[in-house]
């Protein structure tokens, strides 16, 4: 009886009890969550280890954002001990108030700041973006669409990109950057990708019309101007790229420090949009991304895949800052 009870009430998860390097994360047996009325219980097959997981685990926040640590990350230990902002898996149970999903459905979900994806099970609130998994993609491929795709879309939805728009993506080879290149191209834009020379072929294969090797050229000083600049690195604040924006252009600060955050509204004048926040991604938004993936118009980019038991190695690789696209964590 005890063995059966343990099997049904516990699960394996990657847990961080303190802040620090990759070695603070360990796989443990923890209590299996029980869904509330508005939640789905998902058996997780895959998640990703992202820059967000790195920041929460290590308390490595953008410059000037020290006040964010106790408020969101925790004071003496991580507030979210099981990381993972996205999942792909099978619905095991649903709460009484859940509509549109049933046990057995194969889904993807963006957990966002709730985290919890690095575990065998997770409860997902219906307030989060949830969609059907693409039937023609694996679990690993499907989850590689979620974090970068949702983040890129949330920012691009703040703009009016159409055929002929000039879009520059700074940091085009990361999870968000590879998604932004593809989604901007899908809307008809001419896309300039800023990355290292070694990633040029990758971003061209995703649709980039022009590639700038940041080691050899400074895009902010070549005289070109853009309708939209998507900043995914943290080194292109408004003060640096203002002359590269068209009069009614938009600077999307996916990564920024306190100075960029405070200056966003101040710089949004004269027709320009400078924003450090995106629009919430909905069920329909995520479903649209999955349909694009099914038709091959939005491709998952996977650098490496690790098993749950190798979670420390996964974090260690993300910490190098050299990943291309996504690092996937295989759970089940």
PDB file of N, CA, C and O in Angstrom, residues 18-20 52-62 65-66 69-70 73-78:
ATOM      1  N   UNK A  18      18.757  26.751  -2.742  1.00  0.00           N
ATOM      2  CA  UNK A  18      19.506  27.971  -2.473  1.00  0.00           C
ATOM      3  C   UNK A  18      19.965  28.583  -3.789  1.00  0.00           C
ATOM      4  O   UNK A  18      19.890  27.952  -4.844  1.00  0.00           O
ATOM      5  N   UNK A  19      20.403  29.826  -3.744  1.00  0.00           N
ATOM      6  CA  UNK A  19      20.936  30.489  -4.919  1.00  0.00           C
ATOM      7  C   UNK A  19      22.379  30.040  -5.144  1.00  0.00           C
ATOM      8  O   UNK A  19      23.094  29.694  -4.197  1.00  0.00           O
ATOM      9  N   UNK A  20      22.794  30.066  -6.407  1.00  0.00           N
ATOM     10  CA  UNK A  20      24.181  29.713  -6.690  1.00  0.00           C
ATOM     11  C   UNK A  20      24.361  29.177  -8.083  1.00  0.00           C
ATOM     12  O   UNK A  20      23.553  29.433  -8.989  1.00  0.00           O
ATOM     13  N   UNK A  52      15.989  32.782 -18.313  1.00  0.00           N
ATOM     14  CA  UNK A  52      15.188  33.115 -17.131  1.00  0.00           C
ATOM     15  C   UNK A  52      15.502  32.159 -15.982  1.00  0.00           C
ATOM     16  O   UNK A  52      15.590  32.580 -14.819  1.00  0.00           O
ATOM     17  N   UNK A  53      15.675  30.878 -16.278  1.00  0.00           N
ATOM     18  CA  UNK A  53      16.043  29.911 -15.244  1.00  0.00           C
ATOM     19  C   UNK A  53      17.417  30.239 -14.665  1.00  0.00           C
ATOM     20  O   UNK A  53      17.635  30.143 -13.458  1.00  0.00           O
ATOM     21  N   UNK A  54      18.335  30.610 -15.538  1.00  0.00           N
ATOM     22  CA  UNK A  54      19.668  31.025 -15.090  1.00  0.00           C
ATOM     23  C   UNK A  54      19.575  32.199 -14.118  1.00  0.00           C
ATOM     24  O   UNK A  54      20.218  32.198 -13.064  1.00  0.00           O
ATOM     25  N   UNK A  55      18.778  33.199 -14.458  1.00  0.00           N
ATOM     26  CA  UNK A  55      18.693  34.400 -13.623  1.00  0.00           C
ATOM     27  C   UNK A  55      18.084  34.092 -12.259  1.00  0.00           C
ATOM     28  O   UNK A  55      18.564  34.572 -11.227  1.00  0.00           O
ATOM     29  N   UNK A  56      17.015  33.304 -12.236  1.00  0.00           N
ATOM     30  CA  UNK A  56      16.358  32.994 -10.966  1.00  0.00           C
ATOM     31  C   UNK A  56      17.266  32.149 -10.079  1.00  0.00           C
ATOM     32  O   UNK A  56      17.376  32.375  -8.874  1.00  0.00           O
ATOM     33  N   UNK A  57      17.936  31.181 -10.677  1.00  0.00           N
ATOM     34  CA  UNK A  57      18.808  30.292  -9.891  1.00  0.00           C
ATOM     35  C   UNK A  57      20.034  31.016  -9.332  1.00  0.00           C
ATOM     36  O   UNK A  57      20.454  30.803  -8.200  1.00  0.00           O
ATOM     37  N   UNK A  58      20.623  31.908 -10.136  1.00  0.00           N
ATOM     38  CA  UNK A  58      21.891  32.541  -9.766  1.00  0.00           C
ATOM     39  C   UNK A  58      21.742  33.955  -9.217  1.00  0.00           C
ATOM     40  O   UNK A  58      22.723  34.534  -8.752  1.00  0.00           O
ATOM     41  N   UNK A  59      20.525  34.506  -9.278  1.00  0.00           N
ATOM     42  CA  UNK A  59      20.274  35.910  -8.904  1.00  0.00           C
ATOM     43  C   UNK A  59      21.095  36.865  -9.780  1.00  0.00           C
ATOM     44  O   UNK A  59      21.518  37.932  -9.340  1.00  0.00           O
ATOM     45  N   UNK A  60      21.299  36.468 -11.018  1.00  0.00           N
ATOM     46  CA  UNK A  60      22.031  37.287 -11.993  1.00  0.00           C
ATOM     47  C   UNK A  60      21.023  38.134 -12.750  1.00  0.00           C
ATOM     48  O   UNK A  60      20.543  37.762 -13.814  1.00  0.00           O
ATOM     49  N   UNK A  61      20.680  39.281 -12.189  1.00  0.00           N
ATOM     50  CA  UNK A  61      19.661  40.140 -12.790  1.00  0.00           C
ATOM     51  C   UNK A  61      20.324  41.268 -13.570  1.00  0.00           C
ATOM     52  O   UNK A  61      21.485  41.614 -13.342  1.00  0.00           O
ATOM     53  N   UNK A  62      19.601  41.880 -14.529  1.00  0.00           N
ATOM     54  CA  UNK A  62      20.172  43.003 -15.280  1.00  0.00           C
ATOM     55  C   UNK A  62      20.616  44.147 -14.378  1.00  0.00           C
ATOM     56  O   UNK A  62      20.127  44.301 -13.255  1.00  0.00           O
ATOM     57  N   UNK A  65      18.851  46.222 -11.287  1.00  0.00           N
ATOM     58  CA  UNK A  65      17.591  45.580 -10.903  1.00  0.00           C
ATOM     59  C   UNK A  65      17.713  44.839  -9.574  1.00  0.00           C
ATOM     60  O   UNK A  65      16.983  43.879  -9.325  1.00  0.00           O
ATOM     61  N   UNK A  66      18.609  45.291  -8.681  1.00  0.00           N
ATOM     62  CA  UNK A  66      18.824  44.628  -7.402  1.00  0.00           C
ATOM     63  C   UNK A  66      17.554  44.526  -6.565  1.00  0.00           C
ATOM     64  O   UNK A  66      17.339  43.557  -5.845  1.00  0.00           O
ATOM     65  N   UNK A  69      15.355  41.307  -6.722  1.00  0.00           N
ATOM     66  CA  UNK A  69      15.745  40.031  -6.116  1.00  0.00           C
ATOM     67  C   UNK A  69      14.820  39.630  -4.972  1.00  0.00           C
ATOM     68  O   UNK A  69      14.196  38.562  -5.015  1.00  0.00           O
ATOM     69  N   UNK A  70      14.688  40.434  -3.907  1.00  0.00           N
ATOM     70  CA  UNK A  70      13.808  40.001  -2.818  1.00  0.00           C
ATOM     71  C   UNK A  70      12.335  39.961  -3.201  1.00  0.00           C
ATOM     72  O   UNK A  70      11.570  39.141  -2.688  1.00  0.00           O
ATOM     73  N   UNK A  73      12.510  37.021  -6.676  1.00  0.00           N
ATOM     74  CA  UNK A  73      13.335  35.820  -6.657  1.00  0.00           C
ATOM     75  C   UNK A  73      13.421  35.160  -5.297  1.00  0.00           C
ATOM     76  O   UNK A  73      13.634  33.951  -5.197  1.00  0.00           O
ATOM     77  N   UNK A  74      13.276  35.953  -4.232  1.00  0.00           N
ATOM     78  CA  UNK A  74      13.407  35.417  -2.892  1.00  0.00           C
ATOM     79  C   UNK A  74      14.506  36.125  -2.132  1.00  0.00           C
ATOM     80  O   UNK A  74      15.416  36.717  -2.721  1.00  0.00           O
ATOM     81  N   UNK A  75      14.460  36.066  -0.816  1.00  0.00           N
ATOM     82  CA  UNK A  75      15.433  36.766   0.023  1.00  0.00           C
ATOM     83  C   UNK A  75      16.627  35.867   0.341  1.00  0.00           C
ATOM     84  O   UNK A  75      17.758  36.139  -0.056  1.00  0.00           O
ATOM     85  N   UNK A  76      16.382  34.767   1.047  1.00  0.00           N
ATOM     86  CA  UNK A  76      17.473  33.878   1.451  1.00  0.00           C
ATOM     87  C   UNK A  76      17.559  32.624   0.589  1.00  0.00           C
ATOM     88  O   UNK A  76      18.594  31.964   0.561  1.00  0.00           O
ATOM     89  N   UNK A  77      16.485  32.292  -0.088  1.00  0.00           N
ATOM     90  CA  UNK A  77      16.459  31.104  -0.945  1.00  0.00           C
ATOM     91  C   UNK A  77      15.482  31.369  -2.081  1.00  0.00           C
ATOM     92  O   UNK A  77      14.650  32.279  -1.992  1.00  0.00           O
ATOM     93  N   UNK A  78      15.561  30.617  -3.173  1.00  0.00           N
ATOM     94  CA  UNK A  78      14.678  30.865  -4.322  1.00  0.00           C
ATOM     95  C   UNK A  78      13.209  30.743  -3.951  1.00  0.00           C
ATOM     96  O   UNK A  78      12.793  29.795  -3.279  1.00  0.00           O
TER      97      UNK A  78
END
